[in-house]
């Protein structure tokens, strides 16, 4: 599909560092306008809301690292307030189109829980992410990769990615090959995995993000957007590709979006 330069989108922007107020949203809007972006999709990590925290219990039991991280981060925000904000913003007019959603950690076996927690939220979109390979928090710090079996981590990552697509819970998949952020590669080619993943996303009519966030975090080791081979597989299967910054603050809205759009 073609994405015209005159319809720039940033479909992955986190609100988490500011209050649930129209003033906070307007900072994101101003940044988008200044960068010529017409549409922004605002979201939160699901673990910020207490309603989603029980989903991580098994992971916490398996990993002290994940438990400690969730103790710092999880359950800090109020879902009712978030939903109230979405209603308030929908009642106003802005120079950019705004959508609200959630970035959901997809965890195998938690599909029913996720379905129940999300079915009546009335959000515009749900994007699924793989942030853990089994109980391995692969995208936190590179030191955690020491001594890990890269080949089996990649196999596990793609197994999760396939189930994410098959689950039917999500409108799209975030940063589809973020597993490579610290520069690790398996000893075998990923072509077959890419093809299966793209086929599954297409079958579910899901979009995939062409996301600059991982590169912004790890410019030394991460690829800018998807690996070219994965991008080709997505295009071959006709998966809609949407540009995304993964901004966690207003200044990063639209980061790399034009360059990402050119790859599409
Ligand atoms: Zn993510
Ligand atoms: Zn994100």
PDB file of C-alpha atoms and ligand atoms in Angstrom:
ATOM      1  CA  UNK A   1       0.000   0.000   0.000  1.00  0.00           C
ATOM      2  CA  UNK A   2       1.179   3.507  -0.611  1.00  0.00           C
ATOM      3  CA  UNK A   3       1.595   6.113   2.036  1.00  0.00           C
ATOM      4  CA  UNK A   4       1.625   9.628   0.743  1.00  0.00           C
ATOM      5  CA  UNK A   5       3.913  12.193   2.264  1.00  0.00           C
ATOM      6  CA  UNK A   6       0.904  14.426   2.760  1.00  0.00           C
ATOM      7  CA  UNK A   7      -0.686  11.930   5.116  1.00  0.00           C
ATOM      8  CA  UNK A   8       1.928  11.414   7.781  1.00  0.00           C
ATOM      9  CA  UNK A   9       0.921   9.343  10.777  1.00  0.00           C
ATOM     10  CA  UNK A  10       2.547   8.524  14.082  1.00  0.00           C
ATOM     11  CA  UNK A  11       0.602   5.567  15.460  1.00  0.00           C
ATOM     12  CA  UNK A  12       2.538   4.851  18.669  1.00  0.00           C
ATOM     13  CA  UNK A  13       2.910   7.662  21.209  1.00  0.00           C
ATOM     14  CA  UNK A  14       3.005   7.123  24.974  1.00  0.00           C
ATOM     15  CA  UNK A  15       1.271   9.539  27.344  1.00  0.00           C
ATOM     16  CA  UNK A  16       2.838   8.097  30.476  1.00  0.00           C
ATOM     17  CA  UNK A  17       5.077  10.989  31.526  1.00  0.00           C
ATOM     18  CA  UNK A  18       2.314  13.568  32.005  1.00  0.00           C
ATOM     19  CA  UNK A  19      -1.116  14.043  33.582  1.00  0.00           C
ATOM     20  CA  UNK A  20      -4.399  13.032  31.963  1.00  0.00           C
ATOM     21  CA  UNK A  21      -5.286  16.569  30.926  1.00  0.00           C
ATOM     22  CA  UNK A  22      -6.118  18.320  27.662  1.00  0.00           C
ATOM     23  CA  UNK A  23      -3.039  20.512  28.205  1.00  0.00           C
ATOM     24  CA  UNK A  24      -0.794  17.448  28.115  1.00  0.00           C
ATOM     25  CA  UNK A  25      -2.449  16.167  24.935  1.00  0.00           C
ATOM     26  CA  UNK A  26      -2.044  19.585  23.325  1.00  0.00           C
ATOM     27  CA  UNK A  27       1.744  19.339  23.730  1.00  0.00           C
ATOM     28  CA  UNK A  28       1.686  16.223  21.535  1.00  0.00           C
ATOM     29  CA  UNK A  29      -0.626  17.944  19.067  1.00  0.00           C
ATOM     30  CA  UNK A  30       1.666  20.988  18.800  1.00  0.00           C
ATOM     31  CA  UNK A  31       4.688  18.791  18.148  1.00  0.00           C
ATOM     32  CA  UNK A  32       2.793  16.839  15.481  1.00  0.00           C
ATOM     33  CA  UNK A  33       1.658  20.030  13.750  1.00  0.00           C
ATOM     34  CA  UNK A  34       5.200  21.427  13.801  1.00  0.00           C
ATOM     35  CA  UNK A  35       6.441  18.263  12.070  1.00  0.00           C
ATOM     36  CA  UNK A  36       3.663  18.189   9.455  1.00  0.00           C
ATOM     37  CA  UNK A  37       1.953  15.089  10.894  1.00  0.00           C
ATOM     38  CA  UNK A  38      -1.795  14.737  10.317  1.00  0.00           C
ATOM     39  CA  UNK A  39      -2.662  11.876  12.639  1.00  0.00           C
ATOM     40  CA  UNK A  40      -1.448  10.752  16.064  1.00  0.00           C
ATOM     41  CA  UNK A  41      -2.343   7.606  17.988  1.00  0.00           C
ATOM     42  CA  UNK A  42      -1.926   8.020  21.740  1.00  0.00           C
ATOM     43  CA  UNK A  43      -1.595   5.070  24.069  1.00  0.00           C
ATOM     44  CA  UNK A  44      -0.389   3.672  27.366  1.00  0.00           C
ATOM     45  CA  UNK A  45       1.384   0.473  28.314  1.00  0.00           C
ATOM     46  CA  UNK A  46      -1.269  -1.838  29.758  1.00  0.00           C
ATOM     47  CA  UNK A  47       0.861  -2.631  32.833  1.00  0.00           C
ATOM     48  CA  UNK A  48       0.460   0.961  34.018  1.00  0.00           C
ATOM     49  CA  UNK A  49      -3.142   0.125  34.948  1.00  0.00           C
ATOM     50  CA  UNK A  50      -3.916  -2.084  37.980  1.00  0.00           C
ATOM     51  CA  UNK A  51      -6.548  -3.932  35.922  1.00  0.00           C
ATOM     52  CA  UNK A  52      -3.799  -5.560  33.816  1.00  0.00           C
ATOM     53  CA  UNK A  53      -1.192  -6.283  36.502  1.00  0.00           C
ATOM     54  CA  UNK A  54      -2.479  -9.786  37.481  1.00  0.00           C
ATOM     55  CA  UNK A  55      -1.640 -10.913  33.950  1.00  0.00           C
ATOM     56  CA  UNK A  56       2.062 -10.723  34.845  1.00  0.00           C
ATOM     57  CA  UNK A  57       1.911 -12.925  37.959  1.00  0.00           C
ATOM     58  CA  UNK A  58       3.389 -16.002  36.250  1.00  0.00           C
ATOM     59  CA  UNK A  59       6.200 -13.967  34.706  1.00  0.00           C
ATOM     60  CA  UNK A  60       7.025 -12.387  38.058  1.00  0.00           C
ATOM     61  CA  UNK A  61       7.279 -15.791  39.645  1.00  0.00           C
ATOM     62  CA  UNK A  62       9.746 -16.902  36.948  1.00  0.00           C
ATOM     63  CA  UNK A  63      11.867 -13.767  36.856  1.00  0.00           C
ATOM     64  CA  UNK A  64      13.106 -11.667  39.766  1.00  0.00           C
ATOM     65  CA  UNK A  65      14.176  -9.040  37.250  1.00  0.00           C
ATOM     66  CA  UNK A  66      10.638  -8.679  35.863  1.00  0.00           C
ATOM     67  CA  UNK A  67       9.174  -8.669  39.359  1.00  0.00           C
ATOM     68  CA  UNK A  68      11.460  -5.814  40.431  1.00  0.00           C
ATOM     69  CA  UNK A  69      10.757  -3.863  37.254  1.00  0.00           C
ATOM     70  CA  UNK A  70       6.975  -4.222  37.720  1.00  0.00           C
ATOM     71  CA  UNK A  71       7.253  -3.146  41.357  1.00  0.00           C
ATOM     72  CA  UNK A  72       8.685   0.130  40.066  1.00  0.00           C
ATOM     73  CA  UNK A  73       6.360   0.621  37.098  1.00  0.00           C
ATOM     74  CA  UNK A  74       3.121  -1.339  37.289  1.00  0.00           C
ATOM     75  CA  UNK A  75      -0.316  -0.155  38.333  1.00  0.00           C
ATOM     76  CA  UNK A  76       0.639   3.518  38.645  1.00  0.00           C
ATOM     77  CA  UNK A  77      -2.117   5.024  36.518  1.00  0.00           C
ATOM     78  CA  UNK A  78      -5.886   5.166  36.622  1.00  0.00           C
ATOM     79  CA  UNK A  79      -7.747   3.522  33.740  1.00  0.00           C
ATOM     80  CA  UNK A  80     -11.016   5.356  34.453  1.00  0.00           C
ATOM     81  CA  UNK A  81      -9.188   8.689  34.226  1.00  0.00           C
ATOM     82  CA  UNK A  82      -7.531   7.637  30.979  1.00  0.00           C
ATOM     83  CA  UNK A  83     -10.912   6.726  29.470  1.00  0.00           C
ATOM     84  CA  UNK A  84     -12.436   9.979  30.739  1.00  0.00           C
ATOM     85  CA  UNK A  85      -9.629  11.879  28.996  1.00  0.00           C
ATOM     86  CA  UNK A  86     -10.316  10.076  25.709  1.00  0.00           C
ATOM     87  CA  UNK A  87     -13.956  11.206  25.939  1.00  0.00           C
ATOM     88  CA  UNK A  88     -12.958  14.783  26.725  1.00  0.00           C
ATOM     89  CA  UNK A  89     -10.564  14.943  23.774  1.00  0.00           C
ATOM     90  CA  UNK A  90     -13.079  13.367  21.393  1.00  0.00           C
ATOM     91  CA  UNK A  91     -15.420  16.249  22.194  1.00  0.00           C
ATOM     92  CA  UNK A  92     -12.889  18.831  21.035  1.00  0.00           C
ATOM     93  CA  UNK A  93     -11.468  19.815  17.673  1.00  0.00           C
ATOM     94  CA  UNK A  94      -7.769  19.647  16.908  1.00  0.00           C
ATOM     95  CA  UNK A  95      -5.658  20.280  13.810  1.00  0.00           C
ATOM     96  CA  UNK A  96      -4.611  16.601  13.829  1.00  0.00           C
ATOM     97  CA  UNK A  97      -6.689  13.458  13.995  1.00  0.00           C
ATOM     98  CA  UNK A  98      -6.288  11.767  17.404  1.00  0.00           C
ATOM     99  CA  UNK A  99      -6.916   8.133  18.271  1.00  0.00           C
ATOM    100  CA  UNK A 100      -6.579   6.473  21.668  1.00  0.00           C
ATOM    101  CA  UNK A 101      -5.507   2.935  22.433  1.00  0.00           C
ATOM    102  CA  UNK A 102      -3.372   0.595  24.480  1.00  0.00           C
ATOM    103  CA  UNK A 103      -0.058  -1.103  23.884  1.00  0.00           C
ATOM    104  CA  UNK A 104      -0.592  -4.570  25.254  1.00  0.00           C
ATOM    105  CA  UNK A 105       2.117  -7.031  26.211  1.00  0.00           C
ATOM    106  CA  UNK A 106       0.987 -10.199  24.528  1.00  0.00           C
ATOM    107  CA  UNK A 107       1.539 -13.145  26.874  1.00  0.00           C
ATOM    108  CA  UNK A 108       0.664 -16.642  25.699  1.00  0.00           C
ATOM    109  CA  UNK A 109      -2.165 -18.173  27.687  1.00  0.00           C
ATOM    110  CA  UNK A 110      -3.575 -14.794  28.800  1.00  0.00           C
ATOM    111  CA  UNK A 111      -5.858 -14.322  25.804  1.00  0.00           C
ATOM    112  CA  UNK A 112      -9.127 -14.730  27.728  1.00  0.00           C
ATOM    113  CA  UNK A 113      -7.948 -12.361  30.434  1.00  0.00           C
ATOM    114  CA  UNK A 114      -6.987  -9.773  27.807  1.00  0.00           C
ATOM    115  CA  UNK A 115     -10.250 -10.189  25.962  1.00  0.00           C
ATOM    116  CA  UNK A 116     -12.257  -9.571  29.144  1.00  0.00           C
ATOM    117  CA  UNK A 117     -10.142  -6.570  30.181  1.00  0.00           C
ATOM    118  CA  UNK A 118     -10.322  -4.839  26.816  1.00  0.00           C
ATOM    119  CA  UNK A 119     -13.677  -5.722  25.216  1.00  0.00           C
ATOM    120  CA  UNK A 120     -15.694  -2.861  26.706  1.00  0.00           C
ATOM    121  CA  UNK A 121     -13.089  -0.099  26.950  1.00  0.00           C
ATOM    122  CA  UNK A 122     -14.314   1.618  23.792  1.00  0.00           C
ATOM    123  CA  UNK A 123     -10.800   2.484  22.620  1.00  0.00           C
ATOM    124  CA  UNK A 124      -9.918   3.107  18.975  1.00  0.00           C
ATOM    125  CA  UNK A 125      -7.176   0.495  18.747  1.00  0.00           C
ATOM    126  CA  UNK A 126      -5.198  -2.176  20.561  1.00  0.00           C
ATOM    127  CA  UNK A 127      -1.659  -2.851  19.491  1.00  0.00           C
ATOM    128  CA  UNK A 128       0.035  -6.053  20.603  1.00  0.00           C
ATOM    129  CA  UNK A 129       3.711  -6.196  21.536  1.00  0.00           C
ATOM    130  CA  UNK A 130       6.170  -8.908  22.368  1.00  0.00           C
ATOM    131  CA  UNK A 131       8.284  -7.598  25.243  1.00  0.00           C
ATOM    132  CA  UNK A 132       9.290 -10.963  26.707  1.00  0.00           C
ATOM    133  CA  UNK A 133      10.629 -14.181  25.200  1.00  0.00           C
ATOM    134  CA  UNK A 134       9.342 -16.653  27.757  1.00  0.00           C
ATOM    135  CA  UNK A 135      10.372 -15.004  31.042  1.00  0.00           C
ATOM    136  CA  UNK A 136      13.311 -13.205  29.427  1.00  0.00           C
ATOM    137  CA  UNK A 137      12.908  -9.401  29.352  1.00  0.00           C
ATOM    138  CA  UNK A 138      14.983  -9.105  26.180  1.00  0.00           C
ATOM    139  CA  UNK A 139      14.555  -5.380  25.554  1.00  0.00           C
ATOM    140  CA  UNK A 140      15.608  -3.973  28.926  1.00  0.00           C
ATOM    141  CA  UNK A 141      19.423  -3.968  29.178  1.00  0.00           C
ATOM    142  CA  UNK A 142      22.013  -5.683  26.955  1.00  0.00           C
ATOM    143  CA  UNK A 143      23.715  -7.297  29.970  1.00  0.00           C
ATOM    144  CA  UNK A 144      20.697  -9.598  30.393  1.00  0.00           C
ATOM    145  CA  UNK A 145      21.627 -11.286  27.094  1.00  0.00           C
ATOM    146  CA  UNK A 146      24.920 -12.565  28.490  1.00  0.00           C
ATOM    147  CA  UNK A 147      24.894 -16.346  28.546  1.00  0.00           C
ATOM    148  CA  UNK A 148      21.549 -16.587  26.751  1.00  0.00           C
ATOM    149  CA  UNK A 149      20.912 -19.005  23.883  1.00  0.00           C
ATOM    150  CA  UNK A 150      20.228 -16.523  21.084  1.00  0.00           C
ATOM    151  CA  UNK A 151      18.911 -19.182  18.691  1.00  0.00           C
ATOM    152  CA  UNK A 152      16.268 -20.414  21.108  1.00  0.00           C
ATOM    153  CA  UNK A 153      15.320 -16.860  22.176  1.00  0.00           C
ATOM    154  CA  UNK A 154      14.601 -15.980  18.556  1.00  0.00           C
ATOM    155  CA  UNK A 155      12.531 -19.145  18.085  1.00  0.00           C
ATOM    156  CA  UNK A 156      10.540 -18.299  21.202  1.00  0.00           C
ATOM    157  CA  UNK A 157      10.088 -14.680  20.116  1.00  0.00           C
ATOM    158  CA  UNK A 158       8.625 -15.697  16.780  1.00  0.00           C
ATOM    159  CA  UNK A 159       6.441 -18.351  18.361  1.00  0.00           C
ATOM    160  CA  UNK A 160       4.963 -15.589  20.559  1.00  0.00           C
ATOM    161  CA  UNK A 161       4.650 -13.300  17.542  1.00  0.00           C
ATOM    162  CA  UNK A 162       2.698 -15.959  15.620  1.00  0.00           C
ATOM    163  CA  UNK A 163       0.341 -16.501  18.590  1.00  0.00           C
ATOM    164  CA  UNK A 164      -0.093 -12.750  18.960  1.00  0.00           C
ATOM    165  CA  UNK A 165      -1.310 -12.581  15.366  1.00  0.00           C
ATOM    166  CA  UNK A 166      -3.448 -15.719  15.706  1.00  0.00           C
ATOM    167  CA  UNK A 167      -5.086 -14.458  18.924  1.00  0.00           C
ATOM    168  CA  UNK A 168      -7.369 -12.069  17.057  1.00  0.00           C
ATOM    169  CA  UNK A 169      -7.129  -9.631  19.971  1.00  0.00           C
ATOM    170  CA  UNK A 170      -5.241  -6.833  18.269  1.00  0.00           C
ATOM    171  CA  UNK A 171      -5.590  -4.355  15.440  1.00  0.00           C
ATOM    172  CA  UNK A 172      -1.868  -4.314  14.850  1.00  0.00           C
ATOM    173  CA  UNK A 173       1.542  -5.454  15.959  1.00  0.00           C
ATOM    174  CA  UNK A 174       4.067  -3.016  17.433  1.00  0.00           C
ATOM    175  CA  UNK A 175       7.791  -3.011  16.526  1.00  0.00           C
ATOM    176  CA  UNK A 176       7.602  -6.539  14.985  1.00  0.00           C
ATOM    177  CA  UNK A 177      11.307  -7.358  15.154  1.00  0.00           C
ATOM    178  CA  UNK A 178      12.408  -5.486  18.264  1.00  0.00           C
ATOM    179  CA  UNK A 179      14.110  -8.722  19.378  1.00  0.00           C
ATOM    180  CA  UNK A 180      17.173  -7.509  17.464  1.00  0.00           C
ATOM    181  CA  UNK A 181      17.568  -4.224  19.345  1.00  0.00           C
ATOM    182  CA  UNK A 182      20.898  -5.081  20.960  1.00  0.00           C
ATOM    183  CA  UNK A 183      22.310  -6.499  17.730  1.00  0.00           C
ATOM    184  CA  UNK A 184      21.954 -10.229  18.401  1.00  0.00           C
ATOM    185  CA  UNK A 185      21.239 -12.470  15.439  1.00  0.00           C
ATOM    186  CA  UNK A 186      20.509 -16.190  15.329  1.00  0.00           C
ATOM    187  CA  UNK A 187      22.721 -18.663  13.477  1.00  0.00           C
ATOM    188  CA  UNK A 188      19.869 -19.545  11.075  1.00  0.00           C
ATOM    189  CA  UNK A 189      18.077 -17.381   8.495  1.00  0.00           C
ATOM    190  CA  UNK A 190      14.864 -15.668   9.599  1.00  0.00           C
ATOM    191  CA  UNK A 191      13.262 -15.604   6.147  1.00  0.00           C
ATOM    192  CA  UNK A 192      10.792 -18.387   6.958  1.00  0.00           C
ATOM    193  CA  UNK A 193       9.736 -16.756  10.243  1.00  0.00           C
ATOM    194  CA  UNK A 194       9.233 -13.400   8.501  1.00  0.00           C
ATOM    195  CA  UNK A 195       7.063 -14.985   5.848  1.00  0.00           C
ATOM    196  CA  UNK A 196       4.860 -16.839   8.358  1.00  0.00           C
ATOM    197  CA  UNK A 197       4.458 -13.747  10.553  1.00  0.00           C
ATOM    198  CA  UNK A 198       3.517 -11.512   7.626  1.00  0.00           C
ATOM    199  CA  UNK A 199       1.055 -14.149   6.377  1.00  0.00           C
ATOM    200  CA  UNK A 200      -0.612 -14.386   9.776  1.00  0.00           C
ATOM    201  CA  UNK A 201      -0.903 -10.600  10.152  1.00  0.00           C
ATOM    202  CA  UNK A 202      -2.414 -10.373   6.688  1.00  0.00           C
ATOM    203  CA  UNK A 203      -4.896 -13.174   7.449  1.00  0.00           C
ATOM    204  CA  UNK A 204      -6.110 -11.232  10.521  1.00  0.00           C
ATOM    205  CA  UNK A 205      -6.177  -7.897   8.667  1.00  0.00           C
ATOM    206  CA  UNK A 206      -3.676  -6.489  11.137  1.00  0.00           C
ATOM    207  CA  UNK A 207      -1.256  -3.663  10.514  1.00  0.00           C
ATOM    208  CA  UNK A 208       2.428  -3.740  11.402  1.00  0.00           C
ATOM    209  CA  UNK A 209       4.349  -0.772  12.690  1.00  0.00           C
ATOM    210  CA  UNK A 210       7.361   0.620  10.914  1.00  0.00           C
ATOM    211  CA  UNK A 211       8.737   1.983  14.189  1.00  0.00           C
ATOM    212  CA  UNK A 212      11.747   4.223  14.912  1.00  0.00           C
ATOM    213  CA  UNK A 213      11.732   3.788  18.695  1.00  0.00           C
ATOM    214  CA  UNK A 214      14.149   0.905  19.021  1.00  0.00           C
ATOM    215  CA  UNK A 215      16.676   2.649  16.765  1.00  0.00           C
ATOM    216  CA  UNK A 216      16.383   5.865  18.796  1.00  0.00           C
ATOM    217  CA  UNK A 217      17.193   3.860  21.919  1.00  0.00           C
ATOM    218  CA  UNK A 218      19.978   1.714  20.440  1.00  0.00           C
ATOM    219  CA  UNK A 219      21.401   3.491  17.361  1.00  0.00           C
ATOM    220  CA  UNK A 220      24.593   1.414  17.540  1.00  0.00           C
ATOM    221  CA  UNK A 221      22.912  -1.977  17.317  1.00  0.00           C
ATOM    222  CA  UNK A 222      19.291  -1.632  16.159  1.00  0.00           C
ATOM    223  CA  UNK A 223      18.021  -1.409  12.616  1.00  0.00           C
ATOM    224  CA  UNK A 224      16.078   1.735  11.632  1.00  0.00           C
ATOM    225  CA  UNK A 225      12.577   0.279  11.311  1.00  0.00           C
ATOM    226  CA  UNK A 226      12.164  -3.370  10.374  1.00  0.00           C
ATOM    227  CA  UNK A 227      14.882  -5.505   8.870  1.00  0.00           C
ATOM    228  CA  UNK A 228      14.572  -5.068   5.073  1.00  0.00           C
ATOM    229  CA  UNK A 229      13.725  -8.757   4.612  1.00  0.00           C
ATOM    230  CA  UNK A 230      10.847  -8.503   7.079  1.00  0.00           C
ATOM    231  CA  UNK A 231       9.648  -5.331   5.385  1.00  0.00           C
ATOM    232  CA  UNK A 232       9.647  -7.141   2.029  1.00  0.00           C
ATOM    233  CA  UNK A 233       7.652 -10.034   3.505  1.00  0.00           C
ATOM    234  CA  UNK A 234       5.079  -7.586   4.936  1.00  0.00           C
ATOM    235  CA  UNK A 235       4.744  -5.898   1.555  1.00  0.00           C
ATOM    236  CA  UNK A 236       4.507  -9.217  -0.270  1.00  0.00           C
ATOM    237  CA  UNK A 237       1.585 -10.284   1.959  1.00  0.00           C
ATOM    238  CA  UNK A 238      -0.084  -6.857   1.748  1.00  0.00           C
ATOM    239  CA  UNK A 239       0.171  -6.080   5.481  1.00  0.00           C
ATOM    240  CA  UNK A 240      -0.692  -2.402   6.044  1.00  0.00           C
ATOM    241  CA  UNK A 241       2.433  -0.658   7.351  1.00  0.00           C
ATOM    242  CA  UNK A 242       1.989   2.327   9.642  1.00  0.00           C
ATOM    243  CA  UNK A 243       4.749   4.678  10.755  1.00  0.00           C
ATOM    244  CA  UNK A 244       5.363   5.016  14.475  1.00  0.00           C
ATOM    245  CA  UNK A 245       7.847   6.796  16.740  1.00  0.00           C
ATOM    246  CA  UNK A 246       7.185   5.011  20.043  1.00  0.00           C
ATOM    247  CA  UNK A 247       7.616   8.486  21.582  1.00  0.00           C
ATOM    248  CA  UNK A 248       7.519   8.592  25.379  1.00  0.00           C
ATOM    249  CA  UNK A 249       7.536  12.425  25.459  1.00  0.00           C
ATOM    250  CA  UNK A 250       6.124  15.171  23.217  1.00  0.00           C
ATOM    251  CA  UNK A 251       9.543  16.045  21.715  1.00  0.00           C
ATOM    252  CA  UNK A 252       9.891  12.579  20.194  1.00  0.00           C
ATOM    253  CA  UNK A 253       6.531  12.681  18.373  1.00  0.00           C
ATOM    254  CA  UNK A 254       7.152  12.043  14.689  1.00  0.00           C
ATOM    255  CA  UNK A 255      10.822  11.146  15.203  1.00  0.00           C
ATOM    256  CA  UNK A 256      12.073   9.560  11.986  1.00  0.00           C
ATOM    257  CA  UNK A 257       8.551   9.423  10.521  1.00  0.00           C
ATOM    258  CA  UNK A 258       9.393  10.898   7.115  1.00  0.00           C
ATOM    259  CA  UNK A 259      12.341   8.590   6.686  1.00  0.00           C
ATOM    260  CA  UNK A 260      10.183   5.618   7.756  1.00  0.00           C
ATOM    261  CA  UNK A 261       7.443   6.676   5.326  1.00  0.00           C
ATOM    262  CA  UNK A 262       9.990   6.648   2.483  1.00  0.00           C
ATOM    263  CA  UNK A 263      10.686   2.954   3.161  1.00  0.00           C
ATOM    264  CA  UNK A 264       7.046   2.105   2.503  1.00  0.00           C
TER     265      UNK A 264
HETATM  266 ZN1  LIG B   1       6.754  -1.763  23.053  1.00  0.00          ZN
HETATM  267 ZN1  LIG B   2       5.627   1.575  23.062  1.00  0.00          ZN
END
